C-alpha positions as YAML, in Angstrom:
chain: A
units: angstrom
residues:
- id: 1
  name: UNK
  ca: [127.13, 122.13, 88.96]
- id: 2
  name: UNK
  ca: [123.76, 120.40, 88.86]
- id: 3
  name: UNK
  ca: [121.78, 123.13, 90.57]
- id: 4
  name: UNK
  ca: [118.28, 123.55, 89.13]
- id: 5
  name: UNK
  ca: [115.67, 125.83, 90.68]
- id: 6
  name: UNK
  ca: [111.95, 125.14, 90.60]
- id: 7
  name: UNK
  ca: [108.83, 126.61, 92.20]
- id: 8
  name: UNK
  ca: [106.13, 124.42, 93.69]
- id: 9
  name: UNK
  ca: [102.92, 124.17, 91.71]
- id: 10
  name: UNK
  ca: [99.90, 126.02, 93.09]
- id: 11
  name: UNK
  ca: [96.56, 124.38, 92.40]
- id: 12
  name: UNK
  ca: [93.35, 125.69, 93.92]
- id: 13
  name: UNK
  ca: [91.18, 122.64, 94.27]
- id: 14
  name: UNK
  ca: [93.50, 120.06, 95.70]
- id: 15
  name: UNK
  ca: [94.32, 116.65, 94.36]
- id: 16
  name: UNK
  ca: [90.90, 116.24, 92.74]
- id: 17
  name: UNK
  ca: [91.90, 118.56, 89.89]
- id: 18
  name: UNK
  ca: [95.08, 116.54, 89.38]
- id: 19
  name: UNK
  ca: [93.05, 113.33, 89.25]
- id: 20
  name: UNK
  ca: [90.68, 114.67, 86.58]
- id: 21
  name: UNK
  ca: [93.62, 116.01, 84.57]
- id: 22
  name: UNK
  ca: [95.16, 112.53, 84.58]
- id: 23
  name: UNK
  ca: [91.89, 110.98, 83.43]
- id: 24
  name: UNK
  ca: [91.86, 113.44, 80.54]
- id: 25
  name: UNK
  ca: [95.46, 112.51, 79.64]
- id: 26
  name: UNK
  ca: [94.59, 108.81, 79.74]
- id: 27
  name: UNK
  ca: [91.71, 109.38, 77.38]
- id: 28
  name: UNK
  ca: [94.09, 111.07, 74.97]
- id: 29
  name: UNK
  ca: [96.98, 108.59, 75.24]
- id: 30
  name: UNK
  ca: [95.03, 105.33, 75.01]
- id: 31
  name: UNK
  ca: [93.78, 105.67, 71.39]
- id: 32
  name: UNK
  ca: [97.23, 106.88, 70.34]
- id: 33
  name: UNK
  ca: [98.94, 103.91, 71.98]
- id: 34
  name: UNK
  ca: [96.65, 101.51, 70.13]
- id: 35
  name: UNK
  ca: [97.86, 102.94, 66.80]
- id: 36
  name: UNK
  ca: [101.51, 103.54, 67.75]
- id: 37
  name: UNK
  ca: [104.37, 102.15, 65.69]
- id: 38
  name: UNK
  ca: [105.99, 99.61, 68.02]
- id: 39
  name: UNK
  ca: [109.22, 99.40, 66.00]
- id: 40
  name: UNK
  ca: [110.85, 101.99, 68.27]
- id: 41
  name: UNK
  ca: [110.22, 99.94, 71.41]
- id: 42
  name: UNK
  ca: [110.53, 96.28, 72.30]
- id: 43
  name: UNK
  ca: [107.75, 96.60, 74.85]
- id: 44
  name: UNK
  ca: [106.83, 98.74, 77.80]
- id: 45
  name: UNK
  ca: [104.05, 100.26, 79.85]
- id: 46
  name: UNK
  ca: [102.67, 103.45, 81.32]
- id: 47
  name: UNK
  ca: [100.53, 103.49, 84.43]
- id: 48
  name: UNK
  ca: [98.65, 106.20, 86.31]
- id: 49
  name: UNK
  ca: [98.06, 105.77, 90.05]
- id: 50
  name: UNK
  ca: [95.75, 107.96, 92.15]
- id: 51
  name: UNK
  ca: [95.42, 107.65, 95.93]
- id: 52
  name: UNK
  ca: [92.34, 109.39, 97.35]
- id: 53
  name: UNK
  ca: [92.89, 107.73, 100.75]
- id: 54
  name: UNK
  ca: [95.97, 108.25, 102.95]
- id: 55
  name: UNK
  ca: [95.78, 106.77, 106.44]
- id: 56
  name: UNK
  ca: [98.24, 108.81, 108.53]
- id: 57
  name: UNK
  ca: [100.09, 111.48, 106.56]
- id: 58
  name: UNK
  ca: [98.24, 113.90, 104.30]
- id: 59
  name: UNK
  ca: [101.33, 115.43, 102.72]
- id: 60
  name: UNK
  ca: [102.33, 112.20, 101.00]
- id: 61
  name: UNK
  ca: [102.17, 111.10, 97.36]
- id: 62
  name: UNK
  ca: [98.66, 111.29, 95.93]
- id: 63
  name: UNK
  ca: [99.49, 110.64, 92.25]
- id: 64
  name: UNK
  ca: [102.21, 108.47, 90.67]
- id: 65
  name: UNK
  ca: [102.97, 108.02, 86.96]
- id: 66
  name: UNK
  ca: [105.37, 105.25, 85.88]
- id: 67
  name: UNK
  ca: [106.76, 104.73, 82.37]
- id: 68
  name: UNK
  ca: [109.00, 101.90, 81.13]
- id: 69
  name: UNK
  ca: [110.25, 100.97, 77.67]
- id: 70
  name: UNK
  ca: [112.75, 98.58, 76.09]
- id: 71
  name: UNK
  ca: [114.83, 100.42, 73.50]
- id: 72
  name: UNK
  ca: [117.25, 99.44, 70.76]
- id: 73
  name: UNK
  ca: [120.89, 98.40, 71.31]
- id: 74
  name: UNK
  ca: [120.20, 96.91, 74.77]
- id: 75
  name: UNK
  ca: [119.01, 100.21, 76.27]
- id: 76
  name: UNK
  ca: [115.93, 100.54, 78.45]
- id: 77
  name: UNK
  ca: [114.17, 103.44, 80.14]
- id: 78
  name: UNK
  ca: [112.19, 103.79, 83.34]
- id: 79
  name: UNK
  ca: [110.77, 106.88, 85.03]
- id: 80
  name: UNK
  ca: [108.47, 107.74, 87.87]
- id: 81
  name: UNK
  ca: [106.76, 110.97, 88.84]
- id: 82
  name: UNK
  ca: [105.27, 111.45, 92.30]
- id: 83
  name: UNK
  ca: [102.94, 114.34, 93.08]
- id: 84
  name: UNK
  ca: [102.16, 115.08, 96.70]
- id: 85
  name: UNK
  ca: [99.97, 117.56, 98.51]
- id: 86
  name: UNK
  ca: [101.51, 119.93, 101.03]
- id: 87
  name: UNK
  ca: [98.78, 121.63, 103.03]
- id: 88
  name: UNK
  ca: [98.90, 124.67, 105.30]
- id: 89
  name: UNK
  ca: [98.92, 127.34, 102.61]
- id: 90
  name: UNK
  ca: [96.15, 129.48, 101.14]
- id: 91
  name: UNK
  ca: [96.09, 127.21, 98.09]
- id: 92
  name: UNK
  ca: [97.13, 123.58, 98.12]
- id: 93
  name: UNK
  ca: [100.80, 123.23, 97.25]
- id: 94
  name: UNK
  ca: [101.62, 120.27, 95.03]
- id: 95
  name: UNK
  ca: [105.18, 118.99, 95.39]
- id: 96
  name: UNK
  ca: [106.87, 116.64, 92.96]
- id: 97
  name: UNK
  ca: [109.61, 114.03, 92.89]
- id: 98
  name: UNK
  ca: [110.86, 112.31, 89.74]
- id: 99
  name: UNK
  ca: [113.45, 109.72, 88.75]
- id: 100
  name: UNK
  ca: [114.62, 109.36, 85.15]
- id: 101
  name: UNK
  ca: [116.55, 106.12, 84.60]
- id: 102
  name: UNK
  ca: [118.48, 105.06, 81.50]
- id: 103
  name: UNK
  ca: [119.93, 101.54, 81.57]
- id: 104
  name: UNK
  ca: [122.25, 99.64, 79.24]
- id: 105
  name: UNK
  ca: [122.55, 95.84, 79.37]
- id: 106
  name: UNK
  ca: [126.26, 94.98, 79.17]
- id: 107
  name: UNK
  ca: [125.77, 92.02, 76.78]
- id: 108
  name: UNK
  ca: [122.79, 90.28, 75.23]
- id: 109
  name: UNK
  ca: [122.84, 87.57, 77.92]
- id: 110
  name: UNK
  ca: [124.19, 89.56, 80.87]
- id: 111
  name: UNK
  ca: [122.09, 90.03, 84.04]
- id: 112
  name: UNK
  ca: [123.91, 93.33, 84.66]
- id: 113
  name: UNK
  ca: [123.05, 96.84, 83.44]
- id: 114
  name: UNK
  ca: [124.99, 100.07, 83.64]
- id: 115
  name: UNK
  ca: [122.63, 102.76, 84.91]
- id: 116
  name: UNK
  ca: [122.27, 106.51, 85.16]
- id: 117
  name: UNK
  ca: [119.56, 108.11, 87.27]
- id: 118
  name: UNK
  ca: [118.54, 111.77, 87.17]
- id: 119
  name: UNK
  ca: [116.65, 112.75, 90.29]
- id: 120
  name: UNK
  ca: [114.67, 116.02, 90.60]
- id: 121
  name: UNK
  ca: [112.31, 117.28, 93.29]
- id: 122
  name: UNK
  ca: [110.57, 120.38, 94.58]
- id: 123
  name: UNK
  ca: [112.75, 122.96, 96.27]
- id: 124
  name: UNK
  ca: [116.30, 124.16, 95.76]
- id: 125
  name: UNK
  ca: [119.69, 122.48, 96.02]
- id: 126
  name: UNK
  ca: [118.26, 118.99, 96.48]
- id: 127
  name: UNK
  ca: [118.53, 117.35, 93.03]
- id: 128
  name: UNK
  ca: [120.68, 114.22, 92.75]
- id: 129
  name: UNK
  ca: [122.20, 112.33, 89.83]
- id: 130
  name: UNK
  ca: [123.61, 108.84, 90.17]
- id: 131
  name: UNK
  ca: [125.73, 106.31, 88.28]
- id: 132
  name: UNK
  ca: [125.51, 102.65, 89.12]
- id: 133
  name: UNK
  ca: [125.23, 98.97, 88.23]
- id: 134
  name: UNK
  ca: [121.96, 97.05, 88.26]
- id: 135
  name: UNK
  ca: [121.81, 93.30, 88.88]
- id: 136
  name: UNK
  ca: [118.69, 91.46, 87.65]
- id: 137
  name: UNK
  ca: [118.77, 88.42, 89.88]
- id: 138
  name: UNK
  ca: [115.91, 86.66, 88.08]
- id: 139
  name: UNK
  ca: [117.96, 86.73, 84.82]
- id: 140
  name: UNK
  ca: [121.11, 85.31, 86.46]
- id: 141
  name: UNK
  ca: [122.28, 81.82, 85.37]
- id: 142
  name: UNK
  ca: [121.75, 79.39, 88.21]
- id: 143
  name: UNK
  ca: [118.94, 81.53, 89.68]
- id: 144
  name: UNK
  ca: [116.55, 81.69, 86.73]
- id: 145
  name: UNK
  ca: [114.58, 78.55, 87.62]
- id: 146
  name: UNK
  ca: [114.29, 79.57, 91.28]
- id: 147
  name: UNK
  ca: [112.81, 82.98, 90.51]
- id: 148
  name: UNK
  ca: [110.65, 81.56, 87.73]
- id: 149
  name: UNK
  ca: [109.12, 79.06, 90.17]
- id: 150
  name: UNK
  ca: [108.24, 81.93, 92.49]
- id: 151
  name: UNK
  ca: [106.94, 84.09, 89.61]
- id: 152
  name: UNK
  ca: [109.23, 86.79, 91.01]
- id: 153
  name: UNK
  ca: [111.34, 89.48, 89.35]
- id: 154
  name: UNK
  ca: [113.97, 91.08, 91.57]
- id: 155
  name: UNK
  ca: [116.63, 93.66, 90.79]
- id: 156
  name: UNK
  ca: [119.33, 95.27, 92.92]
- id: 157
  name: UNK
  ca: [120.82, 98.61, 91.84]
- id: 158
  name: UNK
  ca: [124.04, 99.88, 93.41]
- id: 159
  name: UNK
  ca: [124.17, 103.66, 92.97]
- id: 160
  name: UNK
  ca: [127.88, 103.89, 93.68]
- id: 161
  name: UNK
  ca: [128.51, 107.46, 92.48]
- id: 162
  name: UNK
  ca: [126.27, 110.38, 93.38]
- id: 163
  name: UNK
  ca: [126.39, 114.01, 92.25]
- id: 164
  name: UNK
  ca: [124.57, 116.52, 94.45]
- id: 165
  name: UNK
  ca: [125.10, 119.46, 96.79]
- id: 166
  name: UNK
  ca: [126.18, 117.41, 99.80]
- id: 167
  name: UNK
  ca: [129.79, 117.46, 100.93]
- id: 168
  name: UNK
  ca: [129.87, 113.83, 102.07]
- id: 169
  name: UNK
  ca: [130.17, 110.80, 99.81]
- id: 170
  name: UNK
  ca: [126.65, 109.37, 99.62]
- id: 171
  name: UNK
  ca: [125.71, 106.06, 98.02]
- id: 172
  name: UNK
  ca: [122.53, 104.01, 97.76]
- id: 173
  name: UNK
  ca: [121.23, 100.48, 97.35]
- id: 174
  name: UNK
  ca: [117.93, 100.21, 95.49]
- id: 175
  name: UNK
  ca: [115.82, 97.04, 95.60]
- id: 176
  name: UNK
  ca: [112.88, 96.52, 93.23]
- id: 177
  name: UNK
  ca: [110.59, 93.50, 92.91]
- id: 178
  name: UNK
  ca: [107.35, 92.28, 91.36]
- id: 179
  name: UNK
  ca: [105.57, 89.00, 92.04]
- id: 180
  name: UNK
  ca: [102.40, 87.45, 90.62]
- id: 181
  name: UNK
  ca: [100.25, 84.68, 92.09]
- id: 182
  name: UNK
  ca: [98.94, 82.47, 89.26]
- id: 183
  name: UNK
  ca: [98.09, 79.70, 91.75]
- id: 184
  name: UNK
  ca: [95.76, 82.08, 93.60]
- id: 185
  name: UNK
  ca: [94.65, 84.55, 90.94]
- id: 186
  name: UNK
  ca: [96.09, 85.80, 87.66]
- id: 187
  name: UNK
  ca: [94.71, 89.21, 88.58]
- id: 188
  name: UNK
  ca: [96.75, 89.61, 91.79]
- id: 189
  name: UNK
  ca: [100.30, 90.99, 92.13]
- id: 190
  name: UNK
  ca: [102.74, 92.25, 94.75]
- id: 191
  name: UNK
  ca: [105.37, 94.86, 93.85]
- id: 192
  name: UNK
  ca: [107.56, 97.42, 95.52]
- id: 193
  name: UNK
  ca: [110.95, 98.92, 96.20]
- id: 194
  name: UNK
  ca: [113.37, 99.75, 99.01]
- id: 195
  name: UNK
  ca: [115.83, 102.65, 98.69]
- id: 196
  name: UNK
  ca: [118.57, 102.40, 101.33]
- id: 197
  name: UNK
  ca: [120.89, 105.42, 101.55]
- id: 198
  name: UNK
  ca: [124.29, 105.43, 103.29]
- id: 199
  name: UNK
  ca: [126.75, 108.05, 104.55]
- id: 200
  name: UNK
  ca: [124.35, 110.97, 104.30]
- id: 201
  name: UNK
  ca: [124.79, 114.02, 106.53]
- id: 202
  name: UNK
  ca: [121.44, 114.23, 108.35]
- id: 203
  name: UNK
  ca: [120.17, 115.78, 111.61]
- id: 204
  name: UNK
  ca: [120.65, 113.70, 114.75]
- id: 205
  name: UNK
  ca: [116.95, 112.79, 115.04]
- id: 206
  name: UNK
  ca: [117.03, 110.96, 111.67]
- id: 207
  name: UNK
  ca: [118.10, 107.30, 111.26]
- id: 208
  name: UNK
  ca: [121.76, 106.86, 110.42]
- id: 209
  name: UNK
  ca: [121.04, 105.07, 107.11]
- id: 210
  name: UNK
  ca: [117.42, 105.93, 106.24]
- id: 211
  name: UNK
  ca: [115.16, 103.96, 103.93]
- id: 212
  name: UNK
  ca: [112.25, 104.86, 101.69]
- id: 213
  name: UNK
  ca: [110.10, 101.86, 100.81]
- id: 214
  name: UNK
  ca: [106.76, 100.97, 99.26]
- id: 215
  name: UNK
  ca: [104.98, 97.64, 99.00]
- id: 216
  name: UNK
  ca: [101.96, 97.63, 96.68]
- id: 217
  name: UNK
  ca: [99.25, 94.99, 96.39]
- id: 218
  name: UNK
  ca: [97.15, 95.23, 93.25]
- id: 219
  name: UNK
  ca: [94.19, 93.35, 91.86]
- id: 220
  name: UNK
  ca: [92.88, 93.71, 88.32]
- id: 221
  name: UNK
  ca: [89.28, 94.90, 88.39]
- id: 222
  name: UNK
  ca: [88.45, 95.23, 84.69]
- id: 223
  name: UNK
  ca: [90.85, 95.19, 81.76]
- id: 224
  name: UNK
  ca: [93.30, 98.09, 82.35]
- id: 225
  name: UNK
  ca: [92.01, 99.12, 85.80]
- id: 226
  name: UNK
  ca: [93.41, 97.89, 89.12]
- id: 227
  name: UNK
  ca: [92.54, 98.44, 92.75]
- id: 228
  name: UNK
  ca: [95.74, 99.11, 94.71]
- id: 229
  name: UNK
  ca: [96.90, 99.49, 98.30]
- id: 230
  name: UNK
  ca: [100.40, 100.61, 99.32]
- id: 231
  name: UNK
  ca: [102.22, 100.41, 102.61]
- id: 232
  name: UNK
  ca: [104.87, 103.15, 102.70]
- id: 233
  name: UNK
  ca: [107.87, 103.94, 104.88]
- id: 234
  name: UNK
  ca: [109.70, 107.26, 104.59]
- id: 235
  name: UNK
  ca: [112.37, 107.76, 107.24]
- id: 236
  name: UNK
  ca: [113.18, 111.23, 105.90]
- id: 237
  name: UNK
  ca: [109.86, 112.44, 107.24]
- id: 238
  name: UNK
  ca: [109.60, 113.76, 110.78]
- id: 239
  name: UNK
  ca: [106.71, 112.44, 112.81]
- id: 240
  name: UNK
  ca: [104.72, 109.74, 111.02]
- id: 241
  name: UNK
  ca: [107.14, 107.68, 108.90]
- id: 242
  name: UNK
  ca: [104.56, 105.04, 107.92]
- id: 243
  name: UNK
  ca: [101.51, 105.48, 105.74]
- id: 244
  name: UNK
  ca: [98.86, 103.41, 104.00]
- id: 245
  name: UNK
  ca: [97.59, 104.59, 100.63]
- id: 246
  name: UNK
  ca: [94.58, 103.13, 98.82]
- id: 247
  name: UNK
  ca: [93.55, 103.98, 95.27]
- id: 248
  name: UNK
  ca: [93.25, 102.91, 91.66]
- id: 249
  name: UNK
  ca: [95.66, 102.29, 88.79]
- id: 250
  name: UNK
  ca: [95.16, 102.55, 85.04]
- id: 251
  name: UNK
  ca: [97.83, 100.70, 83.04]
- id: 252
  name: UNK
  ca: [98.63, 100.54, 79.33]
- id: 253
  name: UNK
  ca: [101.00, 97.80, 78.15]
- id: 254
  name: UNK
  ca: [102.54, 97.48, 74.68]
...
């Protein structure tokens, strides 16, 4: 029902061409964002991340683009796009993975959101779409002061219903967090996520309930530019499941 077919992108020049394309896009978007009418959004951001250094696994994400926006009527939007290099072909093959999330806060004061996630990736018969409930712990009465003291935002998303091509009933817990360190430096932050999937039909050499996780440390260098380092775990990958990625981030906030 949700089958969508795509072909991998072929780019002769590797990730460097992608990086320069993103720089060109940033140069186009930034002046527009400065003049944009903010009435359609209650705030948001877009950031571009490029990782020229990968420690252990070359066919990992080399570019990430994140977009978030608060919308009218308690809706909000978040998306990510990962581009990764898959070597071993005549031309570098760039794979992609994207999540498109639409969220609706149940009431004006509720810490809970109803969520829908559309999940697309390179290849065939591997797209997934999910329905769930997101709990923003830092906005929960009785916990607000605790999380505020830690300068920590933490959300837990239960993807209870999943539509895909698998016969088994698969569900997922998604953790997301962001923490700043004003006592150390206003320029320093720690952020990341953990996706924990259950009841998936996988080969015997995979973990029973695999996780995909990233923890990113970032420091503001100048204005919109950050130096970043990510520790990654991907238990869907055979061989090296861990990786360290180092790069730069350009972020626009409105």
